[in-house]
Amino acid sequence: MSGLNECCLALGVEKMKPGSLGGGGDGGATALDEHYRVMYEARGIAKAPPMAQFFGGAGREHQALYGTTDDQFAMIGEKNHRHSANNPYSQFRDVYTLDQIKSAPKVFEMLTKTQCSPTSDGAAAAIVCSEDFVIKHGLQGQAIEIIAQSARTDSPSAFDQKNKKRTMIELIGSAMARNCANDVYQQSGLTPEDVDVVELHDCFSANELITYEALQLCGEGEGGKLIESGNATFGGKYVVNPSGGLISKGHPLGATGIAQCAELNWQLRGECGPRQVKDAKVGLQHKYVFQSDCAFIF
């Protein structure tokens, strides 16, 4: 906090147009033009939503590099829909088997409809206040402390046409997420081993799996093994997206980050009922939009 105010309200709201999310690149110069160029050179052009092409292309790249399977991506869709069944604020609350996830209508490459975040309307809010305000108003029993935060943007190399090492995984923000994670771990003195519950930006199952590695919940190339081992759900090492994540809870763009914050606050207060992460003490939040990333530890 800057110290200018003792108590602030942060509000996010979105009412989205029907249909798939665009992303520019269809006429006129945009900040994503260079990203599109790299994607088209690497993967070509498909008749599919552009965002699905970005993240699905990164997923295919991950498979080529590390042997990740279509089933491992689908396991993330199965997990997040299963988690959302116990979230009364979730857009979808249906549970699917792995086979149903895999056989859902295909959007792009390995990404089926049940592995993609939907078009959503929604709103979320959070009250952010100083420690003095908390004490003055006797809120110690319900306040959750933000102990570290970071925001990063794309490096200049992401836009450098001479940089031939750019990858699809880099284009979807993996390096930024890793830098943010390093920042918050260093600020807090904590490590990934200390984290109990995570809300991360699973706009597509491919991004959740790749972000496991960026947040250092597992080693590089081991995201598939993490989801397959059961260590990203209840009873495992971490619980990732107990809310159902963007895939099932919903992704109203302007409200998504605050909604993640709300879920982690409820989890750390022990207020989540059947989706409660047992003994949750430390929460990690990751939010992404093209060209910028942020992370918080609560």
XYZ file of C-alpha atoms in Angstrom:
298
model
C 0.000 0.000 0.000
C 1.146 3.563 -0.734
C -0.046 4.890 2.622
C -2.368 7.455 1.020
C -5.472 5.684 2.341
C -6.212 3.369 5.245
C -9.048 1.412 3.644
C -9.834 0.923 -0.053
C -12.357 -1.030 -2.091
C -11.049 -2.902 -5.135
C -13.799 -3.807 -7.594
C -13.756 -5.808 -10.806
C -16.701 -6.326 -13.131
C -17.240 -7.648 -16.657
C -20.159 -8.266 -18.985
C -18.778 -10.054 -22.018
C -20.050 -10.297 -25.564
C -21.276 -13.722 -26.709
C -18.808 -15.920 -28.530
C -15.114 -16.665 -28.297
C -12.668 -14.084 -26.985
C -10.754 -12.298 -29.718
C -7.406 -10.711 -29.153
C -6.714 -8.172 -31.857
C -4.545 -8.948 -34.828
C -7.488 -8.813 -37.256
C -6.918 -5.306 -38.552
C -4.746 -2.373 -37.583
C -1.658 -2.377 -35.424
C -1.976 -3.887 -31.952
C 0.403 -4.635 -29.102
C 0.037 -8.325 -29.936
C 1.104 -8.090 -33.574
C 4.561 -9.486 -32.898
C 3.085 -12.297 -30.803
C 0.780 -13.216 -33.682
C 3.663 -13.196 -36.136
C 5.709 -15.573 -33.992
C 2.704 -17.847 -33.484
C 1.889 -17.984 -37.181
C 5.503 -18.760 -38.060
C 5.644 -21.524 -35.455
C 2.198 -23.079 -35.837
C 0.526 -21.615 -38.908
C -3.008 -20.229 -39.054
C -6.037 -22.298 -38.079
C -9.786 -21.727 -38.124
C -9.991 -21.525 -34.351
C -10.293 -18.770 -31.730
C -6.964 -16.900 -31.584
C -6.504 -17.311 -27.841
C -6.988 -21.061 -28.138
C -4.331 -21.064 -30.852
C -1.847 -19.283 -28.589
C -2.347 -21.564 -25.607
C -2.978 -24.746 -27.569
C 0.177 -24.045 -29.555
C 2.126 -23.650 -26.322
C 0.664 -26.949 -25.148
C 1.813 -28.703 -28.319
C 5.265 -27.188 -27.858
C 5.342 -28.523 -24.291
C 4.441 -31.968 -25.594
C 7.253 -31.861 -28.151
C 9.779 -30.764 -25.534
C 8.759 -32.923 -22.573
C 6.461 -35.698 -23.757
C 3.360 -34.294 -22.069
C 0.216 -36.151 -23.125
C -3.253 -35.077 -24.208
C -4.604 -36.998 -21.213
C -2.542 -34.915 -18.789
C -4.049 -31.700 -20.151
C -7.516 -33.264 -19.977
C -6.921 -34.215 -16.325
C -6.799 -30.508 -15.521
C -10.238 -29.987 -17.062
C -11.580 -32.964 -15.103
C -10.070 -31.643 -11.861
C -11.339 -28.103 -12.202
C -14.884 -29.122 -13.104
C -14.858 -31.524 -10.145
C -13.673 -28.740 -7.834
C -16.360 -26.330 -9.036
C -19.155 -28.715 -8.070
C -18.771 -27.463 -4.490
C -18.540 -23.769 -5.376
C -21.912 -21.969 -5.268
C -20.354 -19.028 -7.157
C -19.210 -21.183 -10.072
C -20.611 -20.717 -13.573
C -20.578 -24.484 -14.133
C -21.083 -27.133 -11.470
C -21.289 -30.287 -13.562
C -18.734 -33.055 -12.983
C -17.235 -34.885 -15.962
C -15.205 -38.047 -16.314
C -11.840 -37.878 -18.015
C -13.321 -39.576 -21.076
C -16.085 -36.965 -21.230
C -13.506 -34.173 -21.042
C -11.520 -35.743 -23.879
C -14.564 -36.379 -26.068
C -16.073 -32.894 -25.682
C -16.147 -30.746 -28.843
C -12.634 -29.850 -29.936
C -11.653 -26.172 -29.925
C -8.012 -26.397 -31.031
C -5.391 -29.139 -30.933
C -5.733 -31.032 -27.602
C -8.042 -28.380 -26.128
C -11.660 -29.473 -25.911
C -14.509 -27.207 -24.844
C -14.327 -28.416 -21.235
C -10.661 -27.397 -21.066
C -11.331 -23.770 -22.052
C -12.641 -20.900 -19.964
C -16.127 -19.766 -21.024
C -17.605 -16.404 -21.885
C -18.707 -15.042 -18.508
C -20.419 -12.161 -16.758
C -19.429 -11.457 -13.180
C -18.157 -9.140 -10.492
C -15.894 -9.410 -7.465
C -14.708 -7.054 -4.748
C -12.087 -6.924 -2.016
C -11.415 -4.508 0.817
C -7.723 -3.681 1.233
C -6.703 -1.891 4.409
C -3.685 -1.102 6.531
C -2.623 -3.062 9.586
C -3.472 -0.061 11.764
C -7.009 -0.018 10.347
C -7.400 -3.741 11.028
C -6.334 -3.335 14.652
C -8.399 -0.179 15.197
C -11.570 -1.923 14.027
C -10.901 -5.272 15.695
C -10.640 -7.199 12.428
C -7.649 -9.369 13.324
C -9.806 -12.483 13.372
C -10.857 -12.181 9.731
C -8.190 -10.117 7.967
C -5.821 -11.987 5.648
C -2.353 -10.497 5.217
C -0.744 -9.901 1.836
C 2.879 -10.712 2.596
C 4.294 -10.392 -0.921
C 3.240 -9.122 -4.317
C 4.793 -8.647 -7.728
C 3.842 -7.482 -11.204
C 5.899 -8.011 -14.350
C 5.598 -7.229 -18.043
C 7.059 -8.766 -21.171
C 10.763 -8.131 -21.632
C 11.955 -6.244 -24.741
C 13.217 -9.548 -26.139
C 9.602 -10.664 -26.610
C 9.222 -7.988 -29.314
C 12.688 -8.274 -30.850
C 12.361 -9.730 -34.344
C 16.048 -10.665 -34.240
C 15.402 -12.910 -31.240
C 15.045 -16.351 -32.796
C 14.732 -18.108 -29.432
C 11.183 -16.972 -28.701
C 8.861 -19.860 -28.017
C 5.110 -20.308 -27.750
C 5.584 -21.036 -24.047
C 7.334 -17.690 -23.643
C 4.628 -15.908 -25.641
C 1.932 -16.964 -23.158
C 3.851 -15.486 -20.237
C 5.718 -18.372 -18.620
C 8.892 -16.347 -18.064
C 6.929 -13.456 -16.549
C 5.117 -15.832 -14.204
C 8.417 -17.371 -13.125
C 9.877 -13.926 -12.438
C 6.815 -12.944 -10.402
C 7.041 -16.179 -8.430
C 10.710 -15.574 -7.707
C 9.838 -12.071 -6.499
C 7.150 -13.148 -4.045
C 9.151 -16.083 -2.706
C 12.102 -13.782 -2.086
C 9.960 -11.051 -0.496
C 8.164 -13.459 1.829
C 11.049 -15.765 2.677
C 8.795 -18.672 1.709
C 9.276 -21.385 -0.895
C 6.837 -23.385 -3.020
C 7.021 -26.055 -0.313
C 5.215 -23.667 2.067
C 2.219 -23.111 -0.224
C -1.034 -24.904 0.605
C -3.551 -23.561 -1.893
C -3.170 -21.917 -5.302
C -5.507 -19.959 -7.544
C -3.833 -19.591 -10.931
C -4.824 -18.370 -14.381
C -6.175 -21.485 -16.105
C -7.748 -19.776 -19.107
C -6.962 -23.076 -20.845
C -5.762 -26.363 -19.391
C -2.466 -25.891 -21.233
C -1.785 -22.677 -19.347
C -2.464 -24.268 -15.965
C -0.004 -27.078 -16.659
C 2.701 -24.726 -17.933
C 2.128 -22.373 -14.989
C 2.756 -25.201 -12.493
C 6.349 -25.065 -13.668
C 6.577 -21.265 -13.770
C 5.375 -21.058 -10.148
C 7.892 -23.800 -9.304
C 5.301 -26.191 -7.952
C 7.306 -28.775 -9.906
C 10.413 -28.870 -12.061
C 10.615 -27.729 -15.668
C 8.834 -30.164 -17.933
C 7.161 -31.928 -14.992
C 3.736 -30.272 -15.095
C 2.174 -33.371 -16.630
C 3.585 -35.540 -13.889
C 2.253 -33.160 -11.224
C -1.351 -33.349 -12.398
C -1.147 -37.098 -13.030
C 0.272 -37.736 -9.545
C -2.740 -36.176 -7.818
C -0.586 -33.467 -6.245
C -2.695 -30.612 -7.632
C -5.959 -31.595 -5.952
C -7.397 -32.462 -2.555
C -5.258 -34.988 -0.720
C -2.142 -34.031 -2.686
C 0.770 -31.694 -2.084
C -1.124 -28.622 -3.293
C -4.721 -27.840 -4.117
C -4.755 -25.827 -7.334
C -7.907 -23.904 -8.230
C -10.270 -25.282 -5.561
C -12.794 -22.732 -6.858
C -12.955 -24.550 -10.193
C -10.639 -22.019 -11.775
C -11.369 -19.965 -14.851
C -12.285 -23.122 -16.774
C -15.308 -23.894 -14.617
C -15.856 -21.053 -12.150
C -15.778 -18.649 -15.110
C -13.569 -15.927 -16.545
C -15.283 -12.509 -16.562
C -12.096 -10.692 -17.521
C -12.262 -7.613 -15.316
C -13.402 -9.590 -12.271
C -11.161 -12.655 -12.512
C -8.229 -11.416 -10.432
C -10.363 -10.190 -7.535
C -12.392 -13.419 -7.658
C -9.158 -15.395 -7.208
C -8.320 -13.161 -4.247
C -11.763 -13.779 -2.728
C -11.374 -17.556 -3.000
C -7.986 -17.512 -1.286
C -9.313 -15.289 1.494
C -12.206 -17.675 2.123
C -9.831 -20.633 2.066
C -7.428 -19.077 4.572
C -10.356 -18.192 6.859
C -11.650 -21.758 6.671
C -14.989 -20.673 5.196
C -15.200 -22.874 2.080
C -17.259 -25.775 3.392
C -16.960 -28.918 1.235
C -14.237 -27.382 -0.960
C -12.136 -26.284 2.029
C -8.409 -27.041 1.804
C -7.508 -28.615 5.148
C -5.318 -26.458 7.402
C -4.641 -23.902 4.652
C -2.234 -21.254 5.943
C -0.471 -19.938 2.829
C -2.154 -19.076 -0.467
C -0.544 -18.198 -3.811
C -2.372 -16.231 -6.494
C -1.309 -15.920 -10.142
C -3.083 -13.657 -12.642
C -2.161 -13.198 -16.283
C -3.102 -11.048 -19.226
C -1.096 -10.862 -22.417
C 2.143 -8.964 -21.799
C 1.742 -8.741 -18.022
C 1.696 -11.044 -15.014
C 1.182 -10.645 -11.290
C 1.473 -12.838 -8.225
C 0.561 -12.526 -4.548
C 1.228 -14.589 -1.445
C -1.400 -14.417 1.322
